[in-house]
mmCIF file of C-alpha atoms in Angstrom:
data_model
loop_
_atom_site.group_PDB
_atom_site.id
_atom_site.type_symbol
_atom_site.label_atom_id
_atom_site.label_comp_id
_atom_site.label_asym_id
_atom_site.label_seq_id
_atom_site.Cartn_x
_atom_site.Cartn_y
_atom_site.Cartn_z
ATOM 1 C CA MET A 50 87.180 64.490 -10.592
ATOM 2 C CA SER A 51 89.344 63.326 -13.476
ATOM 3 C CA GLN A 52 91.382 60.189 -13.225
ATOM 4 C CA THR A 53 93.433 57.995 -15.557
ATOM 5 C CA LEU A 54 93.154 54.251 -15.055
ATOM 6 C CA PRO A 55 95.661 51.783 -16.570
ATOM 7 C CA VAL A 56 94.104 48.675 -18.158
ATOM 8 C CA THR A 57 96.677 45.963 -18.839
ATOM 9 C CA PHE A 58 96.078 42.448 -20.113
ATOM 10 C CA ARG A 59 98.808 39.785 -20.229
ATOM 11 C CA VAL A 60 98.956 36.617 -22.305
ATOM 12 C CA SER A 61 101.073 33.458 -22.351
ATOM 13 C CA ALA A 62 100.669 31.448 -25.560
ATOM 14 C CA SER A 63 102.026 27.939 -26.257
ATOM 15 C CA SER A 64 102.195 25.998 -29.517
ATOM 16 C CA VAL A 65 100.364 22.656 -29.265
ATOM 17 C CA GLY A 66 99.438 20.052 -31.910
ATOM 18 C CA LYS A 67 99.569 21.179 -35.541
ATOM 19 C CA MET A 68 98.254 24.742 -35.270
ATOM 20 C CA ARG A 69 96.519 24.807 -31.884
ATOM 21 C CA CYS A 70 97.569 27.588 -29.527
ATOM 22 C CA GLU A 71 96.785 27.433 -25.806
ATOM 23 C CA LEU A 72 96.421 30.736 -24.006
ATOM 24 C CA ASP A 73 96.483 31.993 -20.442
ATOM 25 C CA VAL A 74 95.120 35.535 -20.391
ATOM 26 C CA SER A 75 94.899 37.771 -17.352
ATOM 27 C CA LEU A 76 93.760 41.250 -16.390
ATOM 28 C CA GLU A 77 96.144 43.056 -14.065
ATOM 29 C CA ASP A 78 94.778 44.640 -10.955
ATOM 30 C CA PRO A 79 95.928 48.300 -10.921
ATOM 31 C CA ALA A 80 96.669 47.759 -7.193
ATOM 32 C CA GLY A 81 98.982 44.826 -8.063
ATOM 33 C CA GLY A 82 98.500 41.169 -8.911
ATOM 34 C CA VAL A 83 95.898 39.582 -11.135
ATOM 35 C CA ARG A 84 92.247 40.650 -11.063
ATOM 36 C CA GLU A 85 90.827 37.973 -13.428
ATOM 37 C CA SER A 86 92.313 35.216 -15.569
ATOM 38 C CA TRP A 87 91.055 32.902 -18.295
ATOM 39 C CA GLN A 88 92.242 29.910 -20.281
ATOM 40 C CA MET A 89 91.332 29.639 -23.944
ATOM 41 C CA ALA A 90 92.636 28.081 -27.137
ATOM 42 C CA THR A 91 92.716 28.818 -30.850
ATOM 43 C CA ASP A 92 93.083 26.486 -33.800
ATOM 44 C CA GLU A 93 92.760 26.620 -37.586
ATOM 45 C CA GLY A 94 90.685 24.615 -40.054
ATOM 46 C CA ASP A 95 92.330 22.005 -42.244
ATOM 47 C CA PHE A 96 92.801 24.491 -45.127
ATOM 48 C CA HIS A 97 95.328 26.284 -42.867
ATOM 49 C CA GLY A 98 96.905 23.106 -41.487
ATOM 50 C CA GLY A 99 94.947 22.817 -38.253
ATOM 51 C CA ASP A 100 92.533 20.391 -36.630
ATOM 52 C CA GLY A 101 89.620 22.801 -36.000
ATOM 53 C CA THR A 102 89.594 22.135 -32.224
ATOM 54 C CA ALA A 103 88.903 25.781 -31.280
ATOM 55 C CA PRO A 104 87.932 29.106 -32.884
ATOM 56 C CA SER A 105 90.568 30.838 -35.008
ATOM 57 C CA PRO A 106 92.363 33.959 -33.741
ATOM 58 C CA LEU A 107 90.364 36.130 -36.167
ATOM 59 C CA ALA A 108 87.083 34.652 -34.893
ATOM 60 C CA TYR A 109 87.992 35.845 -31.389
ATOM 61 C CA PHE A 110 89.129 39.201 -32.760
ATOM 62 C CA THR A 111 85.866 39.758 -34.664
ATOM 63 C CA GLY A 112 83.767 38.625 -31.701
ATOM 64 C CA ALA A 113 85.750 40.880 -29.362
ATOM 65 C CA LEU A 114 85.223 43.910 -31.616
ATOM 66 C CA ALA A 115 81.426 43.562 -31.544
ATOM 67 C CA ALA A 116 81.303 42.593 -27.860
ATOM 68 C CA CYS A 117 83.509 45.490 -26.723
ATOM 69 C CA LEU A 118 81.175 48.035 -28.353
ATOM 70 C CA MET A 119 78.152 46.147 -26.969
ATOM 71 C CA THR A 120 79.600 46.268 -23.435
ATOM 72 C CA GLN A 121 80.202 50.009 -23.560
ATOM 73 C CA ILE A 122 76.733 50.674 -25.024
ATOM 74 C CA ARG A 123 75.253 48.869 -22.023
ATOM 75 C CA ALA A 124 77.616 50.435 -19.467
ATOM 76 C CA PHE A 125 77.143 53.962 -20.787
ATOM 77 C CA ALA A 126 73.346 53.630 -21.125
ATOM 78 C CA LYS A 127 73.275 53.616 -17.311
ATOM 79 C CA ARG A 128 75.535 56.678 -17.125
ATOM 80 C CA LEU A 129 73.385 58.542 -19.697
ATOM 81 C CA ASN A 130 70.070 57.392 -18.131
ATOM 82 C CA VAL A 131 68.971 55.659 -21.338
ATOM 83 C CA SER A 132 66.852 52.543 -20.875
ATOM 84 C CA LEU A 133 67.600 49.625 -23.234
ATOM 85 C CA ASP A 134 65.268 46.705 -23.954
ATOM 86 C CA GLY A 135 67.776 44.809 -26.093
ATOM 87 C CA VAL A 136 70.805 45.388 -28.299
ATOM 88 C CA THR A 137 72.038 43.313 -31.231
ATOM 89 C CA ILE A 138 75.058 44.015 -33.405
ATOM 90 C CA GLU A 139 75.638 42.610 -36.888
ATOM 91 C CA GLY A 140 79.248 43.109 -37.894
ATOM 92 C CA ALA A 141 81.804 42.255 -40.532
ATOM 93 C CA ALA A 142 85.598 42.365 -40.588
ATOM 94 C CA HIS A 143 87.212 42.497 -44.014
ATOM 95 C CA TRP A 144 90.825 41.660 -44.749
ATOM 96 C CA GLN A 145 92.771 40.424 -47.735
ATOM 97 C CA ALA A 146 95.872 38.297 -48.183
ATOM 98 C CA HIS A 147 98.350 38.786 -51.020
ATOM 99 C CA LEU A 148 99.668 35.380 -52.048
ATOM 100 C CA SER A 149 102.707 34.712 -54.184
ATOM 101 C CA GLY A 150 103.366 31.015 -54.710
ATOM 102 C CA ARG A 151 104.774 29.304 -51.612
ATOM 103 C CA LYS A 152 106.342 32.458 -50.165
ATOM 104 C CA PRO A 153 104.983 33.789 -46.861
ATOM 105 C CA TYR A 154 102.004 35.944 -47.792
ATOM 106 C CA THR A 155 101.218 39.468 -46.615
ATOM 107 C CA THR A 156 97.913 40.729 -45.256
ATOM 108 C CA GLU A 157 95.975 43.961 -44.881
ATOM 109 C CA PRO A 158 92.708 45.113 -43.323
ATOM 110 C CA LEU A 159 90.021 46.533 -45.635
ATOM 111 C CA GLY A 160 87.484 47.793 -43.104
ATOM 112 C CA PHE A 161 85.045 46.987 -40.351
ATOM 113 C CA ASP A 162 81.259 47.441 -40.217
ATOM 114 C CA LEU A 163 79.047 47.389 -37.128
ATOM 115 C CA ASP A 164 75.259 47.751 -37.409
ATOM 116 C CA VAL A 165 73.788 48.353 -33.956
ATOM 117 C CA LYS A 166 70.089 47.619 -33.494
ATOM 118 C CA ILE A 167 68.652 49.002 -30.266
ATOM 119 C CA ASP A 168 65.195 48.390 -28.841
ATOM 120 C CA SER A 169 64.482 51.321 -26.553
ATOM 121 C CA ASN A 170 61.904 53.980 -25.764
ATOM 122 C CA ALA A 171 64.654 56.604 -25.966
ATOM 123 C CA SER A 172 64.791 58.930 -28.966
ATOM 124 C CA THR A 173 66.949 58.066 -31.952
ATOM 125 C CA ALA A 174 69.037 61.182 -31.180
ATOM 126 C CA GLN A 175 69.709 59.958 -27.621
ATOM 127 C CA LEU A 176 70.690 56.524 -28.927
ATOM 128 C CA ALA A 177 73.003 58.028 -31.558
ATOM 129 C CA GLU A 178 74.707 59.968 -28.738
ATOM 130 C CA LEU A 179 75.006 56.715 -26.769
ATOM 131 C CA VAL A 180 76.637 54.868 -29.690
ATOM 132 C CA ARG A 181 79.071 57.771 -30.258
ATOM 133 C CA ALA A 182 80.037 57.692 -26.555
ATOM 134 C CA ALA A 183 80.446 53.889 -26.691
ATOM 135 C CA LYS A 184 82.810 54.184 -29.694
ATOM 136 C CA LYS A 185 85.006 56.586 -27.720
ATOM 137 C CA GLY A 186 84.928 54.276 -24.713
ATOM 138 C CA CYS A 187 85.503 51.046 -26.638
ATOM 139 C CA PHE A 188 89.126 50.020 -26.132
ATOM 140 C CA ILE A 189 89.217 47.963 -29.319
ATOM 141 C CA GLU A 190 87.669 50.622 -31.558
ATOM 142 C CA GLN A 191 90.037 53.246 -30.201
ATOM 143 C CA THR A 192 92.904 50.868 -30.937
ATOM 144 C CA LEU A 193 91.759 50.277 -34.520
ATOM 145 C CA SER A 194 91.257 53.970 -35.192
ATOM 146 C CA ARG A 195 94.945 54.831 -34.808
ATOM 147 C CA THR A 196 98.428 53.584 -35.636
ATOM 148 C CA ASN A 197 99.797 51.365 -32.872
ATOM 149 C CA VAL A 198 103.264 50.173 -31.965
ATOM 150 C CA VAL A 199 103.664 46.427 -31.519
ATOM 151 C CA ASN A 200 107.088 45.676 -30.017
ATOM 152 C CA HIS A 201 108.656 42.289 -30.682
ATOM 153 C CA GLN A 202 111.577 40.470 -29.165
ATOM 154 C CA LEU A 203 112.921 37.118 -30.299
ATOM 155 C CA ILE A 204 114.289 34.883 -27.552
ATOM 156 C CA HIS A 205 116.473 32.070 -28.900
ATOM 157 C CA ASP A 206 119.545 30.233 -27.686
ATOM 158 C CA GLY A 207 119.896 32.465 -24.627
ATOM 159 C CA GLU A 208 119.767 35.656 -26.702
ATOM 160 C CA THR A 209 117.053 38.341 -26.627
ATOM 161 C CA ILE A 210 116.891 40.306 -29.876
ATOM 162 C CA PRO A 211 114.531 43.175 -30.713
ATOM 163 C CA ILE A 212 112.822 42.574 -34.063
ATOM 164 C CA LYS A 213 112.502 45.762 -36.046
ATOM 165 C CA THR A 214 109.909 46.147 -38.763
ATOM 166 C CA ASP A 215 111.484 46.631 -42.216
ATOM 167 C CA MET B 649 101.638 33.401 -59.494
ATOM 168 C CA SER B 650 100.225 36.294 -57.469
ATOM 169 C CA GLN B 651 96.737 36.212 -56.091
ATOM 170 C CA THR B 652 94.611 38.275 -53.703
ATOM 171 C CA LEU B 653 92.348 36.354 -51.359
ATOM 172 C CA PRO B 654 89.470 38.028 -49.449
ATOM 173 C CA VAL B 655 89.175 37.016 -45.778
ATOM 174 C CA THR B 656 85.854 38.060 -44.258
ATOM 175 C CA PHE B 657 84.502 37.251 -40.825
ATOM 176 C CA ARG B 658 80.928 38.035 -39.743
ATOM 177 C CA VAL B 659 79.508 38.359 -36.247
ATOM 178 C CA SER B 660 76.039 38.532 -34.688
ATOM 179 C CA ALA B 661 76.092 39.733 -31.084
ATOM 180 C CA SER B 662 73.163 39.744 -28.631
ATOM 181 C CA SER B 663 72.856 41.364 -25.205
ATOM 182 C CA VAL B 664 72.023 38.804 -22.502
ATOM 183 C CA GLY B 665 71.888 39.082 -18.689
ATOM 184 C CA LYS B 666 73.638 42.094 -17.121
ATOM 185 C CA MET B 667 76.703 42.429 -19.357
ATOM 186 C CA ARG B 668 76.952 39.048 -21.083
ATOM 187 C CA CYS B 669 77.167 39.110 -24.854
ATOM 188 C CA GLU B 670 76.486 35.993 -26.942
ATOM 189 C CA LEU B 671 78.229 35.760 -30.284
ATOM 190 C CA ASP B 672 77.853 33.802 -33.500
ATOM 191 C CA VAL B 673 81.006 34.261 -35.557
ATOM 192 C CA SER B 674 81.611 32.861 -39.025
ATOM 193 C CA LEU B 675 84.285 32.785 -41.691
ATOM 194 C CA GLU B 676 82.948 33.338 -45.194
ATOM 195 C CA ASP B 677 83.945 30.933 -47.906
ATOM 196 C CA PRO B 678 85.372 33.000 -50.801
ATOM 197 C CA ALA B 679 83.348 30.673 -53.095
ATOM 198 C CA GLY B 680 80.136 31.602 -51.221
ATOM 199 C CA GLY B 681 78.473 30.524 -48.003
ATOM 200 C CA VAL B 682 80.073 29.854 -44.640
ATOM 201 C CA ARG B 683 83.349 27.945 -44.274
ATOM 202 C CA GLU B 684 83.446 27.704 -40.465
ATOM 203 C CA SER B 685 81.335 29.064 -37.618
ATOM 204 C CA TRP B 686 81.665 29.307 -33.855
ATOM 205 C CA GLN B 687 79.586 30.300 -30.854
ATOM 206 C CA MET B 688 81.203 32.166 -27.995
ATOM 207 C CA ALA B 689 80.295 34.592 -25.236
ATOM 208 C CA THR B 690 81.842 37.489 -23.353
ATOM 209 C CA ASP B 691 81.058 38.876 -19.928
ATOM 210 C CA GLU B 692 82.543 41.336 -17.449
ATOM 211 C CA GLY B 693 83.574 41.003 -13.818
ATOM 212 C CA ASP B 694 81.440 42.553 -11.088
ATOM 213 C CA PHE B 695 83.546 45.751 -11.068
ATOM 214 C CA HIS B 696 82.128 46.446 -14.563
ATOM 215 C CA GLY B 697 78.595 45.288 -13.748
ATOM 216 C CA GLY B 698 78.833 41.719 -15.059
ATOM 217 C CA ASP B 699 78.571 38.205 -13.690
ATOM 218 C CA GLY B 700 81.963 36.871 -14.873
ATOM 219 C CA THR B 701 80.400 33.995 -16.855
ATOM 220 C CA ALA B 702 82.867 34.284 -19.783
ATOM 221 C CA PRO B 703 86.111 36.049 -20.725
ATOM 222 C CA SER B 704 85.934 39.781 -21.361
ATOM 223 C CA PRO B 705 86.172 41.196 -24.903
ATOM 224 C CA LEU B 706 89.721 42.451 -24.193
ATOM 225 C CA ALA B 707 90.772 38.983 -22.989
ATOM 226 C CA TYR B 708 89.757 37.564 -26.386
ATOM 227 C CA PHE B 709 91.441 40.476 -28.150
ATOM 228 C CA THR B 710 94.730 39.982 -26.278
ATOM 229 C CA GLY B 711 94.627 36.204 -26.792
ATOM 230 C CA ALA B 712 93.866 36.668 -30.487
ATOM 231 C CA LEU B 713 96.821 39.026 -30.942
ATOM 232 C CA ALA B 714 99.323 36.502 -29.570
ATOM 233 C CA ALA B 715 97.668 33.507 -31.264
ATOM 234 C CA CYS B 716 97.517 35.179 -34.688
ATOM 235 C CA LEU B 717 101.277 35.810 -34.656
ATOM 236 C CA MET B 718 101.865 32.276 -33.324
ATOM 237 C CA THR B 719 99.792 30.775 -36.160
ATOM 238 C CA GLN B 720 101.709 32.644 -38.845
ATOM 239 C CA ILE B 721 105.074 31.762 -37.277
ATOM 240 C CA ARG B 722 104.111 28.084 -37.542
ATOM 241 C CA ALA B 723 102.581 28.381 -41.016
ATOM 242 C CA PHE B 724 105.509 30.329 -42.440
ATOM 243 C CA ALA B 725 108.147 28.085 -40.817
ATOM 244 C CA LYS B 726 107.003 25.398 -43.279
ATOM 245 C CA ARG B 727 107.215 27.818 -46.211
ATOM 246 C CA LEU B 728 110.711 28.971 -45.144
ATOM 247 C CA ASN B 729 111.900 25.415 -44.343
ATOM 248 C CA VAL B 730 112.615 26.300 -40.710
ATOM 249 C CA SER B 731 112.083 23.500 -38.213
ATOM 250 C CA LEU B 732 110.465 24.484 -34.890
ATOM 251 C CA ASP B 733 110.581 22.444 -31.674
ATOM 252 C CA GLY B 734 108.260 24.765 -29.772
ATOM 253 C CA VAL B 735 107.116 28.374 -29.635
ATOM 254 C CA THR B 736 105.860 30.385 -26.680
ATOM 255 C CA ILE B 737 104.778 34.009 -26.682
ATOM 256 C CA GLU B 738 104.563 36.254 -23.628
ATOM 257 C CA GLY B 739 102.595 39.372 -24.431
ATOM 258 C CA ALA B 740 101.032 42.448 -22.914
ATOM 259 C CA ALA B 741 98.388 44.876 -24.141
ATOM 260 C CA HIS B 742 98.369 48.293 -22.495
ATOM 261 C CA TRP B 743 95.463 50.727 -22.565
ATOM 262 C CA GLN B 744 94.225 53.539 -20.355
ATOM 263 C CA ALA B 745 90.821 54.971 -19.574
ATOM 264 C CA HIS B 746 90.203 58.648 -18.824
ATOM 265 C CA LEU B 747 87.478 58.878 -16.212
ATOM 266 C CA SER B 748 85.528 61.986 -15.286
ATOM 267 C CA GLY B 749 82.925 61.373 -12.596
ATOM 268 C CA ARG B 750 79.886 59.441 -13.843
ATOM 269 C CA LYS B 751 80.264 60.608 -17.476
ATOM 270 C CA PRO B 752 81.038 57.990 -20.130
ATOM 271 C CA TYR B 753 84.814 57.595 -20.101
ATOM 272 C CA THR B 754 87.177 57.621 -23.061
ATOM 273 C CA THR B 755 89.923 55.126 -23.788
ATOM 274 C CA GLU B 756 93.202 54.858 -25.672
ATOM 275 C CA PRO B 757 95.785 52.206 -26.460
ATOM 276 C CA LEU B 758 99.329 52.676 -25.107
ATOM 277 C CA GLY B 759 101.152 49.821 -26.843
ATOM 278 C CA PHE B 760 101.563 46.114 -27.309
ATOM 279 C CA ASP B 761 104.532 43.840 -26.540
ATOM 280 C CA LEU B 762 105.137 40.319 -27.821
ATOM 281 C CA ASP B 763 108.172 38.308 -26.707
ATOM 282 C CA VAL B 764 108.552 35.246 -28.930
ATOM 283 C CA LYS B 765 110.613 32.356 -27.559
ATOM 284 C CA ILE B 766 111.518 29.760 -30.182
ATOM 285 C CA ASP B 767 113.192 26.392 -29.626
ATOM 286 C CA SER B 768 114.811 25.493 -32.920
ATOM 287 C CA ASN B 769 118.082 24.353 -34.486
ATOM 288 C CA ALA B 770 117.766 27.182 -37.014
ATOM 289 C CA SER B 771 120.033 30.200 -36.700
ATOM 290 C CA THR B 772 118.875 33.276 -34.818
ATOM 291 C CA ALA B 773 119.037 35.201 -38.136
ATOM 292 C CA GLN B 774 116.696 32.706 -39.809
ATOM 293 C CA LEU B 775 114.277 32.918 -36.889
ATOM 294 C CA ALA B 776 114.351 36.727 -36.935
ATOM 295 C CA GLU B 777 113.422 36.562 -40.642
ATOM 296 C CA LEU B 778 110.608 34.165 -39.761
ATOM 297 C CA VAL B 779 109.197 36.500 -37.093
ATOM 298 C CA ARG B 780 109.399 39.475 -39.482
ATOM 299 C CA ALA B 781 107.506 37.486 -42.144
ATOM 300 C CA ALA B 782 104.914 36.414 -39.552
ATOM 301 C CA LYS B 783 104.323 40.053 -38.547
ATOM 302 C CA LYS B 784 103.598 40.960 -42.172
ATOM 303 C CA GLY B 785 101.293 37.958 -42.507
ATOM 304 C CA CYS B 786 99.476 38.435 -39.205
ATOM 305 C CA PHE B 787 96.072 39.934 -39.954
ATOM 306 C CA ILE B 788 95.725 41.430 -36.483
ATOM 307 C CA GLU B 789 99.183 43.015 -36.377
ATOM 308 C CA GLN B 790 98.671 44.527 -39.817
ATOM 309 C CA THR B 791 95.357 45.915 -38.581
ATOM 310 C CA LEU B 792 96.935 47.454 -35.474
ATOM 311 C CA SER B 793 99.795 48.992 -37.442
ATOM 312 C CA ARG B 794 97.554 51.340 -39.441
ATOM 313 C CA THR B 795 94.506 53.600 -39.111
ATOM 314 C CA ASN B 796 91.290 51.705 -39.804
ATOM 315 C CA VAL B 797 87.772 52.780 -40.645
ATOM 316 C CA VAL B 798 85.029 51.302 -38.467
ATOM 317 C CA ASN B 799 81.637 52.112 -40.009
ATOM 318 C CA HIS B 800 78.607 52.272 -37.726
ATOM 319 C CA GLN B 801 74.896 52.362 -38.365
ATOM 320 C CA LEU B 802 72.210 52.709 -35.715
ATOM 321 C CA ILE B 803 68.988 50.815 -36.388
ATOM 322 C CA HIS B 804 66.098 52.045 -34.244
ATOM 323 C CA ASP B 805 62.355 52.395 -34.720
ATOM 324 C CA GLY B 806 62.526 51.351 -38.365
ATOM 325 C CA GLU B 807 65.247 53.903 -39.201
ATOM 326 C CA THR B 808 68.856 53.183 -40.236
ATOM 327 C CA ILE B 809 71.184 56.060 -39.420
ATOM 328 C CA PRO B 810 74.927 56.252 -40.130
ATOM 329 C CA ILE B 811 76.831 57.278 -36.989
ATOM 330 C CA LYS B 812 79.671 59.643 -37.807
ATOM 331 C CA THR B 813 82.607 60.057 -35.481
ATOM 332 C CA ASP B 814 82.841 63.614 -34.057
#
């Protein structure tokens, strides 16, 4: 039986201190309400004006990328009857920033690498099939592999204004 | 003076417990070595076979998306001489999963919304310019707005095999 399941996360972020950002994140229950919620914070090192009280946003992003694939490898191993003795992932996320004096800089991604080491009695062909299935089931990888729309609204002085990309 | 700065994060992820994933994440110093490093963990709730000992990968991803924009709004406010009294962001990340019995499921992103509320004496036009600049400077938003390559290798039984997407 085929079925489509919505997966929606919500976040409330507040500016605190110099560059610290405090976050309430929740997973919606498809039946209504909140299924799970978490509190976390980000900060920046002193080279970016912060106090280093928490990981940076990109540290969470890079950790999430590796962990999302890891989770689906483990979840789908059960569905594909593959036994795993241990999985490690070594990954890298490459970006660059284009600086021009004091003006706001621009950024771009250069690429992402994930090396997946699996200890298992399964054949290499079975494990390659498992990793391919995990890529297709990894929400973050599927997001990175296509062009996404990020909608923005600015709320200021009682006005709500859509922000269009140039 | 224009300049291009590489920004590279590395991650080592290990499978622990049922679905817990322990992560060492680091920011490379462009001059060599490690500039900052963090330890963090992810887990899943019991509906996905985990023990709920840590936030899920998508919770970190959603938090990172809001926090990355927040950070650049605050950093670029200084560069654009805009004074901020406080910033909050309410965001949502929408995905769906296509399930078919016990087979590994597939996933896709549906869209991302970020509502940015700014308390400031600046004009709404100045703040809209600030948010537009922050979008262009936000590493995660720039990643989401285009198609990215995620390279995978499987390491098993002494072999290293590139995993191609179907």
